[in-house]
Amino acid sequence: MPEPRVAELLELDRRHVWHPYGPMPGQTEPLVVESASGVRLRLADGSGELVDGMSSWWSAIHGYNHPVLNEAATEQLARMSHVMFGGLTHEPAVRLAKKLVDLTPDGLEHVFLADSGSVSVEVAVKMCLQYWRSLGRPAKQRLLTWRGGYHGDTWQPMSVCDPDGGMHELWSGVLPRQVFAEAPPAEYEESYAAHLRDMIARHAHELAAVIVEPVVQGAGGMRFHSPAFLRVLRAACDEHDVLLVLDEIATGFGRTGELFAAGHAGVTPDVMCLGKALTGGYMTMAATLCTPRVAEGISRGEVPVLAHGPTFMGNPLAAAVACASIDLLTCQDWRGEITRIETGLRTGLSEAASIPGVKDVRVLGAIGVVQLDHPVDMRSATRAAVREGVWLRPFRDLVYTMPPYVTGDEDVARIARAVCAAAREG
Ligand SMILES: *Cc1c(COP(=O)(O)O)cnc(C)c1O
């Protein structure tokens, strides 16, 4: 792209276009991407390509411009890109729902297709509140979560994000007031398990559900915890008549080394949210799955329907690509690929521990995290990564990577070098 055109785009972008968590007008200059292929983003300013260490916020698990996903999209485009879902149905959505039921833990049998992760969490919350209302227990309308979580940016999801230091602190006092347990420790601790049991028991009369991210807390701080805590939650929820929602929007589709993070604990939730990697990063789509118990409960109520129906519900184009992405994932040795990347990240990030200002280095599946003892200087950290030929997007005190599963060993090593460089200069 000629330089004047890039400059014009950037000027228009700054003046008119909101970016995630950004001010208006914009104050930092984004990089203009011209195209993307495999694990590489091609920049429009002619400066070359960057290896993508972010999978476009953890979604592009197969990389960009994948021939199989492209073909699925093109084929579906020739049939129809969209039809409404009220009163109509179609093969891509039905096939996708069946695949999700087959793939997720046993017991989840019903699928609500939503248009983004946040909306799938809204739907999950609505399901849980409506379930108890239908059963004649309308007082059960609060949610319990643990600190350090992130569940999206719309209203209900914001209310269960970490209330301190997170992105939604501004809204405390306006949001629904939920019940917060302490953040889960990395290793199993009986005292913390007791804390969870106690909180659930004490608030059971007003709790519709417990909602957590299993095993990895993503945008709330990239923290890992023992899967055993999920079994503690499952048992306490069963004992006290509380539903369990697992938000697998970040962890689903292999990222943590199991197809779903719930698999680390052998736990089936009552409701599960999926998103991000669902369409291989091609377009927006998310899903809320639930058990027959939840669906039947809702159906027994005074209002026996789930009153939710986004305009683009079940979008055929997204559903067709999601089906292709799931097939692509499950027909390969995905576990082997994740283990390969995990090994590469462990090796590449081992030197990070000795960098001054680094507080912790942790790796799980295809997730590598370097935590600093200070807020990262985004601008210089990003610049350091770009100098290594890698795209990273650090936040708070974290420099991390979640690369596409197709990232080759040399590129994994390069990403790890960039994470170290960003940690050193951020
Ligand atoms: C990203 C994310 C969401 C929100 O999904 P959007 O598609 O951005 O609305 C919710 N929960 C978790 C765990 C996420 O990582």
Short mmCIF file of N, CA and C and ligand atoms in Angstrom, two decimals, residues 57-58 115-119 121 150-153 157 213 218-219 247-251 275-276 284 286, ligand 1:
data_model
loop_
_atom_site.label_atom_id
_atom_site.label_comp_id
_atom_site.label_asym_id
_atom_site.label_seq_id
_atom_site.Cartn_x
_atom_site.Cartn_y
_atom_site.Cartn_z
N TRP A 57 -6.61 -12.39 19.55
CA TRP A 57 -7.32 -12.63 20.80
C TRP A 57 -7.81 -14.07 20.91
N TRP A 58 -6.87 -14.99 20.63
CA TRP A 58 -6.99 -16.40 20.99
C TRP A 58 -7.96 -17.17 20.11
N ASP A 115 -24.11 -14.39 19.18
CA ASP A 115 -23.22 -13.73 18.23
C ASP A 115 -21.90 -13.23 18.81
N SER A 116 -21.71 -13.33 20.12
CA SER A 116 -20.39 -13.02 20.67
C SER A 116 -20.28 -13.67 22.03
N GLY A 117 -19.06 -13.72 22.54
CA GLY A 117 -18.85 -14.34 23.84
C GLY A 117 -19.66 -13.67 24.94
N SER A 118 -19.64 -12.34 24.95
CA SER A 118 -20.38 -11.63 25.99
C SER A 118 -21.87 -11.97 25.95
N VAL A 119 -22.42 -12.04 24.75
CA VAL A 119 -23.84 -12.38 24.63
C VAL A 119 -24.09 -13.81 25.10
N VAL A 121 -22.61 -15.24 27.48
CA VAL A 121 -22.64 -15.18 28.94
C VAL A 121 -23.97 -14.57 29.41
N TYR A 150 -12.71 -12.79 34.13
CA TYR A 150 -13.18 -11.91 33.05
C TYR A 150 -14.24 -12.68 32.26
N HIS A 151 -15.39 -12.05 32.04
CA HIS A 151 -16.47 -12.74 31.32
C HIS A 151 -17.09 -11.90 30.23
N GLY A 152 -16.48 -10.77 29.88
CA GLY A 152 -17.01 -9.98 28.78
C GLY A 152 -17.37 -8.57 29.20
N ASP A 153 -17.85 -7.80 28.22
CA ASP A 153 -18.00 -6.36 28.41
C ASP A 153 -19.44 -5.86 28.44
N PRO A 157 -22.07 -9.86 32.16
CA PRO A 157 -20.67 -10.29 32.22
C PRO A 157 -19.78 -9.33 32.99
N GLU A 213 -14.22 -19.14 35.00
CA GLU A 213 -13.39 -19.65 33.91
C GLU A 213 -12.62 -20.83 34.48
N GLY A 218 -8.38 -15.73 31.97
CA GLY A 218 -7.73 -15.06 30.85
C GLY A 218 -7.52 -13.57 31.06
N ALA A 219 -8.39 -12.76 30.46
CA ALA A 219 -8.20 -11.31 30.44
C ALA A 219 -8.21 -10.69 31.83
N ASP A 247 -17.30 -20.84 31.89
CA ASP A 247 -17.04 -19.97 30.75
C ASP A 247 -15.75 -20.45 30.09
N GLU A 248 -15.92 -21.22 29.01
CA GLU A 248 -14.77 -21.78 28.27
C GLU A 248 -14.49 -20.99 27.00
N ILE A 249 -14.89 -19.73 26.99
CA ILE A 249 -14.71 -18.92 25.79
C ILE A 249 -13.23 -18.79 25.45
N ALA A 250 -12.38 -18.66 26.47
CA ALA A 250 -10.94 -18.55 26.23
C ALA A 250 -10.26 -19.92 26.20
N THR A 251 -10.76 -20.85 27.02
CA THR A 251 -10.04 -22.11 27.23
C THR A 251 -10.46 -23.23 26.28
N GLY A 275 -16.76 -19.60 22.64
CA GLY A 275 -16.67 -18.48 21.69
C GLY A 275 -15.28 -18.47 21.09
N LYS A 276 -14.72 -17.30 20.99
CA LYS A 276 -13.35 -17.08 20.49
C LYS A 276 -12.92 -18.07 19.39
N THR A 284 -17.52 -13.74 13.96
CA THR A 284 -17.98 -13.80 15.33
C THR A 284 -19.12 -14.79 15.49
N ALA A 286 -20.70 -17.43 19.03
CA ALA A 286 -20.47 -18.04 20.34
C ALA A 286 -21.62 -19.00 20.60
C1 LIG B 1 -13.23 -12.95 25.47
C2 LIG B 1 -14.01 -13.53 26.57
C3 LIG B 1 -15.37 -13.22 26.77
C4 LIG B 1 -16.11 -12.23 25.89
O1 LIG B 1 -16.20 -12.64 24.56
P1 LIG B 1 -16.48 -11.52 23.42
O2 LIG B 1 -16.62 -12.33 22.17
O3 LIG B 1 -15.29 -10.62 23.42
O4 LIG B 1 -17.72 -10.82 23.80
C5 LIG B 1 -16.03 -13.84 27.80
N1 LIG B 1 -15.42 -14.71 28.61
C6 LIG B 1 -14.11 -15.04 28.46
C7 LIG B 1 -13.50 -16.04 29.38
C8 LIG B 1 -13.37 -14.46 27.44
O5 LIG B 1 -12.08 -14.76 27.32
#
